[in-house]
GROMACS .gro file of C-alpha atoms in nm:
model
  401
    1LYS     CA    1  21.438  18.904   6.734
    2GLY     CA    2  21.456  18.960   7.133
    3CYS     CA    3  21.763  19.117   7.272
    4SER     CA    4  21.772  18.869   7.587
    5SER     CA    5  22.144  18.842   7.707
    6ASN     CA    6  22.115  18.522   7.911
    7ASN     CA    7  22.279  18.294   7.643
    8ASN     CA    8  22.621  18.298   7.827
    9ASN     CA    9  22.734  17.975   7.659
   10ASN     CA   10  22.689  18.134   7.314
   11ASN     CA   11  22.869  18.438   7.439
   12LYS     CA   12  23.164  18.241   7.588
   13SER     CA   13  23.196  18.004   7.269
   14ASN     CA   14  23.233  18.322   7.050
   15SER     CA   15  23.445  18.559   7.290
   16ASN     CA   16  23.748  18.508   7.085
   17SER     CA   17  23.594  18.620   6.747
   18THR     CA   18  23.403  18.891   6.927
   19ARG     CA   19  23.726  19.032   7.105
   20SER     CA   20  23.920  19.048   6.768
   21ARG     CA   21  23.641  19.210   6.593
   22ALA     CA   22  23.592  19.460   6.876
   23THR     CA   23  23.946  19.564   6.920
   24GLY     CA   24  24.030  19.606   6.555
   25ASP     CA   25  23.846  19.785   6.298
   26PHE     CA   26  23.569  20.007   6.473
   27GLY     CA   27  23.360  20.030   6.153
   28PRO     CA   28  22.986  20.043   6.124
   29ALA     CA   29  22.793  19.910   6.473
   30THR     CA   30  22.666  19.567   6.443
   31THR     CA   31  22.290  19.488   6.458
   32LEU     CA   32  22.102  19.373   6.754
   33GLN     CA   33  22.114  19.019   6.638
   34GLU     CA   34  22.491  19.018   6.578
   35ALA     CA   35  22.582  19.197   6.906
   36GLU     CA   36  22.773  18.972   7.140
   37LEU     CA   37  22.959  19.019   7.462
   38PRO     CA   38  23.138  18.801   7.697
   39GLY     CA   39  22.944  18.644   7.981
   40ASP     CA   40  23.143  18.805   8.258
   41LEU     CA   41  23.013  19.147   8.194
   42LEU     CA   42  22.666  19.030   8.138
   43ASP     CA   43  22.643  18.830   8.478
   44GLY     CA   44  22.385  18.976   8.704
   45LEU     CA   45  22.282  19.255   8.473
   46PRO     CA   46  21.922  19.315   8.401
   47GLU     CA   47  21.786  19.140   8.094
   48LEU     CA   48  21.657  19.330   7.801
   49ALA     CA   49  21.298  19.244   7.710
   50PRO     CA   50  21.221  19.229   7.338
   51PRO     CA   51  21.204  19.577   7.161
   52ALA     CA   52  20.874  19.727   7.073
   53PRO     CA   53  20.748  19.617   6.731
   54ASN     CA   54  20.932  19.798   6.445
   55PHE     CA   55  21.188  19.953   6.687
   56GLN     CA   56  21.502  20.019   6.490
   57ALA     CA   57  21.349  19.863   6.182
   58ASP     CA   58  21.446  20.147   5.965
   59ASP     CA   59  21.734  20.378   5.902
   60LYS     CA   60  21.610  20.641   6.144
   61PRO     CA   61  21.876  20.766   6.400
   62THR     CA   62  21.834  20.669   6.750
   63VAL     CA   63  21.956  20.882   7.046
   64LEU     CA   64  21.982  20.719   7.381
   65LEU     CA   65  21.896  20.963   7.667
   66VAL     CA   66  22.013  20.832   8.003
   67ASP     CA   67  21.859  20.931   8.335
   68GLY     CA   68  22.189  20.981   8.484
   69HIS     CA   69  22.109  21.050   8.860
   70TYR     CA   70  21.851  20.785   8.863
   71LEU     CA   71  22.099  20.522   8.738
   72ALA     CA   72  22.374  20.654   8.965
   73TYR     CA   73  22.187  20.580   9.266
   74ARG     CA   74  22.047  20.258   9.148
   75SER     CA   75  22.412  20.139   9.069
   76TYR     CA   76  22.522  20.226   9.434
   77PHE     CA   77  22.237  20.077   9.596
   78ARG     CA   78  22.227  19.737   9.384
   79VAL     CA   79  22.581  19.674   9.495
   80ILE     CA   80  22.505  19.730   9.856
   81ALA     CA   81  22.178  19.541   9.873
   82HIS     CA   82  22.357  19.226   9.717
   83GLY     CA   83  22.581  19.240  10.020
   84GLY     CA   84  22.879  19.430   9.862
   85GLN     CA   85  23.080  19.679  10.029
   86PRO     CA   86  23.125  20.035   9.864
   87LEU     CA   87  23.394  20.017   9.629
   88ARG     CA   88  23.735  20.211   9.672
   89THR     CA   89  24.074  20.243   9.512
   90THR     CA   90  24.373  20.141   9.706
   91GLN     CA   91  24.394  20.522   9.758
   92GLY     CA   92  24.057  20.537   9.922
   93VAL     CA   93  23.877  20.697   9.592
   94PRO     CA   94  23.506  20.583   9.600
   95THR     CA   95  23.431  20.407   9.269
   96THR     CA   96  23.102  20.192   9.324
   97ILE     CA   97  22.883  20.409   9.109
   98THR     CA   98  23.133  20.462   8.848
   99TYR     CA   99  23.210  20.086   8.797
  100ALA     CA  100  22.850  19.969   8.822
  101PHE     CA  101  22.707  20.256   8.614
  102LEU     CA  102  22.961  20.184   8.338
  103ARG     CA  103  22.910  19.809   8.356
  104GLY     CA  104  22.531  19.828   8.294
  105LEU     CA  105  22.561  20.122   8.035
  106LEU     CA  106  22.813  19.908   7.813
  107ARG     CA  107  22.577  19.613   7.828
  108ASP     CA  108  22.287  19.808   7.707
  109CYS     CA  109  22.451  20.017   7.452
  110TRP     CA  110  22.604  19.700   7.309
  111LYS     CA  111  22.279  19.548   7.272
  112LEU     CA  112  22.086  19.867   7.158
  113GLN     CA  113  22.361  20.030   6.936
  114PRO     CA  114  22.212  20.363   6.947
  115ASP     CA  115  22.361  20.634   6.701
  116SER     CA  116  22.429  20.843   6.997
  117VAL     CA  117  22.406  20.858   7.388
  118LEU     CA  118  22.337  21.166   7.619
  119VAL     CA  119  22.344  21.149   8.002
  120ALA     CA  120  22.133  21.385   8.177
  121PHE     CA  121  22.209  21.477   8.560
  122ASP     CA  122  22.061  21.717   8.819
  123SER     CA  123  22.271  22.016   8.878
  124GLY     CA  124  22.263  21.974   9.232
  125LYS     CA  125  22.128  22.311   9.310
  126ARG     CA  126  21.812  22.409   9.404
  127THR     CA  127  21.533  22.397   9.125
  128PHE     CA  128  21.209  22.581   9.058
  129ARG     CA  129  21.010  22.298   9.224
  130HIS     CA  130  21.218  22.368   9.552
  131THR     CA  131  21.139  22.725   9.546
  132ALA     CA  132  20.766  22.659   9.460
  133ASP     CA  133  20.739  22.402   9.765
  134VAL     CA  134  20.977  22.367  10.042
  135LYS     CA  135  20.850  22.026  10.125
  136TYR     CA  136  20.954  21.909   9.786
  137LYS     CA  137  21.197  21.607   9.824
  138ALA     CA  138  21.281  21.764  10.164
  139HIS     CA  139  21.232  21.411  10.334
  140ARG     CA  140  21.508  21.229  10.134
  141PRO     CA  141  21.825  21.131  10.333
  142PRO     CA  142  22.136  21.265  10.243
  143ALA     CA  143  22.334  21.097   9.961
  144PRO     CA  144  22.584  20.834  10.098
  145ALA     CA  145  22.941  20.918  10.182
  146GLY     CA  146  23.169  20.969   9.886
  147PHE     CA  147  22.868  20.984   9.642
  148GLY     CA  148  22.974  21.335   9.512
  149GLU     CA  149  23.310  21.246   9.464
  150ASP     CA  150  23.230  20.899   9.294
  151LEU     CA  151  22.952  21.093   9.069
  152ALA     CA  152  23.220  21.361   8.964
  153ASN     CA  153  23.465  21.074   8.830
  154LEU     CA  154  23.184  20.923   8.659
  155LYS     CA  155  23.102  21.226   8.468
  156GLN     CA  156  23.465  21.287   8.383
  157LEU     CA  157  23.495  20.938   8.253
  158LEU     CA  158  23.185  20.981   8.042
  159ARG     CA  159  23.293  21.295   7.887
  160ASP     CA  160  23.682  21.270   7.872
  161GLY     CA  161  23.704  20.890   7.845
  162LEU     CA  162  23.405  20.788   7.637
  163GLY     CA  163  23.334  21.117   7.469
  164LEU     CA  164  22.975  21.118   7.558
  165MET     CA  165  22.771  21.444   7.616
  166THR     CA  166  22.650  21.515   7.976
  167VAL     CA  167  22.395  21.779   8.015
  168GLU     CA  168  22.289  21.941   8.352
  169VAL     CA  169  22.106  22.293   8.368
  170PRO     CA  170  22.085  22.516   8.705
  171THR     CA  171  21.743  22.532   8.866
  172PHE     CA  172  21.602  22.233   8.658
  173GLU     CA  173  21.630  21.878   8.721
  174GLY     CA  174  21.757  21.589   8.512
  175ASP     CA  175  21.402  21.496   8.424
  176ASP     CA  176  21.348  21.855   8.261
  177VAL     CA  177  21.651  21.799   8.072
  178LEU     CA  178  21.547  21.465   7.951
  179GLY     CA  179  21.213  21.616   7.851
  180SER     CA  180  21.344  21.910   7.648
  181LEU     CA  181  21.629  21.691   7.493
  182ALA     CA  182  21.359  21.449   7.371
  183ARG     CA  183  21.150  21.731   7.230
  184LEU     CA  184  21.443  21.862   7.046
  185GLY     CA  185  21.544  21.512   6.911
  186SER     CA  186  21.201  21.416   6.813
  187GLU     CA  187  21.166  21.759   6.622
  188ALA     CA  188  21.508  21.688   6.453
  189GLY     CA  189  21.361  21.349   6.325
  190TRP     CA  190  21.528  21.119   6.560
  191ARG     CA  191  21.411  20.805   6.734
  192VAL     CA  192  21.438  20.894   7.101
  193VAL     CA  193  21.501  20.637   7.366
  194ILE     CA  194  21.481  20.751   7.733
  195MET     CA  195  21.660  20.494   7.956
  196SER     CA  196  21.531  20.531   8.340
  197GLY     CA  197  21.359  20.341   8.630
  198ASP     CA  198  21.138  20.657   8.725
  199ARG     CA  199  20.775  20.632   8.610
  200ASP     CA  200  20.767  20.988   8.604
  201ILE     CA  201  20.940  20.966   8.269
  202PHE     CA  202  20.627  20.768   8.121
  203GLN     CA  203  20.474  21.116   8.073
  204LEU     CA  204  20.714  21.172   7.786
  205VAL     CA  205  20.644  20.869   7.592
  206ASP     CA  206  20.466  20.958   7.254
  207ASP     CA  207  20.412  20.690   6.963
  208GLU     CA  208  20.360  20.945   6.709
  209LYS     CA  209  20.682  21.124   6.769
  210ASP     CA  210  20.869  20.819   6.823
  211ILE     CA  211  20.966  20.860   7.198
  212VAL     CA  212  20.983  20.549   7.405
  213CYS     CA  213  21.128  20.473   7.742
  214LEU     CA  214  21.365  20.184   7.827
  215TYR     CA  215  21.229  20.131   8.183
  216LEU     CA  216  21.448  19.951   8.463
  217ALA     CA  217  21.142  19.779   8.581
  218PRO     CA  218  21.175  19.580   8.933
  219LYS     CA  219  21.162  19.180   8.855
  220SER     CA  220  20.886  19.143   9.112
  221ALA     CA  221  20.708  19.329   9.416
  222GLN     CA  222  20.950  19.144   9.641
  223ASP     CA  223  21.220  19.222   9.442
  224GLN     CA  224  21.276  19.592   9.402
  225VAL     CA  225  21.660  19.580   9.356
  226ASP     CA  226  21.712  19.365   9.065
  227HIS     CA  227  21.549  19.493   8.723
  228GLN     CA  228  21.450  19.362   8.377
  229LEU     CA  229  21.474  19.644   8.097
  230ILE     CA  230  21.137  19.679   7.917
  231MET     CA  231  21.059  19.910   7.606
  232VAL     CA  232  20.766  20.104   7.695
  233GLN     CA  233  20.529  20.266   7.455
  234GLU     CA  234  20.195  20.419   7.512
  235LYS     CA  235  20.031  20.086   7.550
  236GLU     CA  236  20.256  19.974   7.829
  237VAL     CA  237  20.221  20.314   8.002
  238GLU     CA  238  19.834  20.275   8.027
  239GLU     CA  239  19.864  19.908   8.143
  240MET     CA  240  20.108  20.012   8.423
  241MET     CA  241  19.969  20.349   8.521
  242GLY     CA  242  19.595  20.324   8.408
  243VAL     CA  243  19.623  20.647   8.224
  244PRO     CA  244  19.781  20.754   7.896
  245PRO     CA  245  20.128  20.937   7.907
  246LYS     CA  246  19.993  21.273   7.874
  247LEU     CA  247  19.775  21.235   8.194
  248VAL     CA  248  20.044  21.091   8.393
  249PRO     CA  249  20.116  21.433   8.567
  250ASP     CA  250  19.750  21.466   8.636
  251LEU     CA  251  19.706  21.135   8.801
  252LYS     CA  252  20.028  21.240   9.029
  253ALA     CA  253  19.859  21.560   9.120
  254LEU     CA  254  19.547  21.390   9.228
  255ILE     CA  255  19.711  21.082   9.411
  256GLY     CA  256  20.036  21.255   9.511
  257ASP     CA  257  20.372  21.119   9.486
  258ARG     CA  258  20.542  21.021   9.832
  259SER     CA  259  20.883  20.977   9.696
  260ASP     CA  260  20.871  21.334   9.585
  261GLY     CA  261  20.728  21.474   9.906
  262PHE     CA  262  20.368  21.609   9.778
  263GLY     CA  263  20.044  21.448   9.874
  264GLY     CA  264  19.797  21.536   9.619
  265VAL     CA  265  19.432  21.568   9.688
  266PRO     CA  266  19.347  21.400  10.027
  267GLY     CA  267  19.098  21.116   9.976
  268ILE     CA  268  19.181  21.052   9.618
  269GLY     CA  269  19.379  20.731   9.577
  270GLN     CA  270  19.482  20.544   9.285
  271VAL     CA  271  19.148  20.383   9.191
  272ARG     CA  272  18.949  20.694   9.231
  273GLY     CA  273  19.226  20.921   9.053
  274THR     CA  274  19.242  20.677   8.772
  275ARG     CA  275  18.861  20.648   8.721
  276LEU     CA  276  18.821  21.006   8.723
  277LEU     CA  277  19.093  21.046   8.453
  278LYS     CA  278  18.925  20.791   8.246
  279SER     CA  279  18.630  21.020   8.225
  280PHE     CA  280  18.775  21.358   8.202
  281PRO     CA  281  19.104  21.408   7.997
  282GLY     CA  282  19.293  21.612   8.248
  283LEU     CA  283  19.275  21.819   8.548
  284GLU     CA  284  19.121  22.134   8.402
  285THR     CA  285  18.854  21.944   8.249
  286LEU     CA  286  18.774  21.750   8.583
  287TYR     CA  287  18.724  22.049   8.757
  288GLU     CA  288  18.499  22.215   8.495
  289ALA     CA  289  18.288  21.925   8.513
  290LEU     CA  290  18.286  21.938   8.887
  291GLU     CA  291  18.158  22.301   8.858
  292VAL     CA  292  17.877  22.161   8.646
  293ALA     CA  293  17.799  21.884   8.887
  294ALA     CA  294  17.801  22.118   9.197
  295ALA     CA  295  17.610  22.395   9.035
  296PRO     CA  296  17.231  22.440   9.143
  297LYS     CA  297  16.974  22.274   8.892
  298ARG     CA  298  16.904  22.523   8.600
  299SER     CA  299  17.158  22.792   8.700
  300SER     CA  300  17.300  22.979   8.421
  301SER     CA  301  17.639  22.805   8.461
  302SER     CA  302  17.455  22.463   8.451
  303SER     CA  303  17.260  22.543   8.140
  304ARG     CA  304  17.549  22.702   7.973
  305ASP     CA  305  17.769  22.380   8.024
  306GLU     CA  306  17.486  22.121   7.976
  307GLY     CA  307  17.585  21.882   7.691
  308ARG     CA  308  17.964  21.918   7.751
  309PHE     CA  309  17.936  21.627   8.000
  310SER     CA  310  17.728  21.323   7.998
  311ALA     CA  311  17.517  21.218   8.292
  312GLU     CA  312  17.732  20.901   8.303
  313GLN     CA  313  18.040  21.107   8.353
  314LEU     CA  314  17.883  21.344   8.611
  315ARG     CA  315  17.792  21.024   8.819
  316CYS     CA  316  18.178  21.009   8.892
  317PHE     CA  317  18.112  21.283   9.140
  318THR     CA  318  17.983  21.107   9.459
  319PRO     CA  319  17.929  21.330   9.769
  320ALA     CA  320  18.271  21.222   9.894
  321THR     CA  321  18.457  21.278   9.575
  322LYS     CA  322  18.303  21.625   9.541
  323ARG     CA  323  18.406  21.710   9.890
  324TYR     CA  324  18.767  21.573   9.839
  325LEU     CA  325  18.805  21.757   9.487
  326VAL     CA  326  18.666  22.096   9.626
  327ASN     CA  327  18.882  22.095   9.938
  328GLY     CA  328  19.194  21.984   9.733
  329ARG     CA  329  19.168  22.218   9.431
  330GLN     CA  330  19.424  22.456   9.510
  331GLU     CA  331  19.674  22.153   9.614
  332ALA     CA  332  19.602  21.965   9.298
  333PHE     CA  333  19.698  22.220   9.040
  334HIS     CA  334  19.992  22.294   9.291
  335CYS     CA  335  20.087  21.941   9.244
  336LEU     CA  336  20.023  21.939   8.877
  337THR     CA  337  20.311  22.206   8.836
  338LEU     CA  338  20.555  21.986   9.055
  339ALA     CA  339  20.467  21.677   8.849
  340THR     CA  340  20.495  21.804   8.503
  341ILE     CA  341  20.830  21.771   8.345
  342ARG     CA  342  20.943  22.083   8.149
  343LYS     CA  343  21.015  22.050   7.774
  344ASP     CA  344  21.105  22.407   7.707
  345ILE     CA  345  21.460  22.437   7.824
  346GLU     CA  346  21.673  22.667   7.608
  347PHE     CA  347  21.993  22.509   7.609
  348GLU     CA  348  22.336  22.733   7.566
  349ASN     CA  349  22.572  22.575   7.349
  350LEU     CA  350  22.434  22.224   7.287
  351GLN     CA  351  22.654  22.091   7.036
  352ASP     CA  352  22.540  21.876   6.743
  353VAL     CA  353  22.634  21.504   6.755
  354LYS     CA  354  22.940  21.431   6.526
  355PRO     CA  355  23.104  21.112   6.438
  356HIS     CA  356  23.355  21.020   6.719
  357THR     CA  357  23.588  20.741   6.794
  358VAL     CA  358  23.655  20.649   7.153
  359ASN     CA  359  24.032  20.718   7.244
  360ILE     CA  360  24.130  20.399   7.383
  361THR     CA  361  24.474  20.540   7.533
  362LYS     CA  362  24.277  20.783   7.733
  363LEU     CA  363  24.001  20.533   7.836
  364ALA     CA  364  24.275  20.316   7.969
  365SER     CA  365  24.410  20.590   8.161
  366HIS     CA  366  24.106  20.642   8.339
  367PHE     CA  367  24.043  20.285   8.404
  368ALA     CA  368  24.396  20.243   8.531
  369ARG     CA  369  24.352  20.554   8.767
  370LEU     CA  370  24.026  20.412   8.914
  371GLU     CA  371  24.167  20.054   8.920
  372PHE     CA  372  23.900  19.910   8.695
  373ASN     CA  373  24.141  19.636   8.593
  374SER     CA  374  23.845  19.395   8.478
  375PHE     CA  375  23.763  19.673   8.218
  376LEU     CA  376  24.086  19.689   8.067
  377PRO     CA  377  24.062  19.364   7.865
  378LYS     CA  378  23.739  19.511   7.722
  379LEU     CA  379  23.862  19.827   7.600
  380GLY     CA  380  23.760  19.735   7.254
  381HIS     CA  381  23.398  19.654   7.351
  382PHE     CA  382  23.361  20.008   7.498
  383ALA     CA  383  23.490  20.165   7.187
  384ARG     CA  384  23.283  19.969   6.972
  385ALA     CA  385  22.980  20.028   7.181
  386PHE     CA  386  23.023  20.407   7.231
  387ALA     CA  387  23.160  20.499   6.883
  388ARG     CA  388  22.928  20.744   6.683
  389HIS     CA  389  22.901  20.703   6.297
  390ARG     CA  390  22.648  20.988   6.202
  391THR     CA  391  22.607  21.341   6.242
  392LEU     CA  392  22.260  21.466   6.402
  393HIS     CA  393  22.181  21.804   6.440
  394TRP     CA  394  21.960  21.944   6.676
  395GLY     CA  395  21.664  22.134   6.546
  396LYS     CA  396  21.728  21.995   6.190
  397ARG     CA  397  21.562  21.702   6.061
  398HIS     CA  398  21.794  21.435   5.986
  399GLU     CA  399  21.696  21.363   5.628
  400ASP     CA  400  21.783  21.756   5.557
  401SER     CA  401  22.123  21.718   5.709
   0.00000   0.00000   0.00000
């Protein structure tokens, strides 16, 4: 029951029937097994690994939350990495991001058939993390030329052409928007799928709450450009990170995150940090245990806390580990704040998801304006992939609606 898309011969042989079905009646979405898409739109796109067990095996509505900024950057640099030149219209309008983003999103939504799609973006303004740490992401190079204009066109096309909700909140990052939307969606009784290639998102995965990550995983250590899509649940997070989802921020607080510009605790690397968090479930508990291990024998603190931690646990604190943790305590908790995705954003005017049919005339106008001529014959595929057929209320369980 996998969703692999490499059967191009089958797709090509069925393209006529697919086209007539997609451009005609936009009724209920097809199932994963029935979904077909002409091979020319699949070529070079990441393959989708089989979904997790029982995923979409019931009538539970599914909302797909897309990490918009991550996919925008990935879309741009994937084109460049394969030797392509930035795309522009004959009038000079940059279109690399918009074209590659839509191409990938169409393919994935055609396969997944979510009940709704929301795209979260960074607001482009300073966030609370930048205020807390001037070094946060300060080392990152500026966006490529034309990136802002291209991104603005993408957002307009998503909203006006496809009728999708795009969400961004000043002072928060897109990850915080994703975390807060995931919480609201889960509380409403939806299945939540978060599409991203950022492992920070793994901290949001929760089997009990039915929150999974559709992860854009590099195909190999040598190939960091091309990706395969993997449905990640708690088991996969622990296999890849060495800790369960809830401890991903704690691990980052200990070992740092070079891409975000914070260093964690000097001396604590991946192996040592993972080993510590296997013994102590979180930074708070880790430092409480450190106080016990460092306390003089028979001190009041030691006797009071004896029994909380086993001798085997306390053996984790070698002299070097004690020194690293003691010296890096303040930085560890500072980094924990930076690494933790917020889930408590209070959205203003967040609209419920209602049934929607894509306006093909309006979408065709956007494609023509941006000179996406290869998309024009596929208007029906876009319409079918992004149609919504269910009403989903934020904060209200779907079975009660």
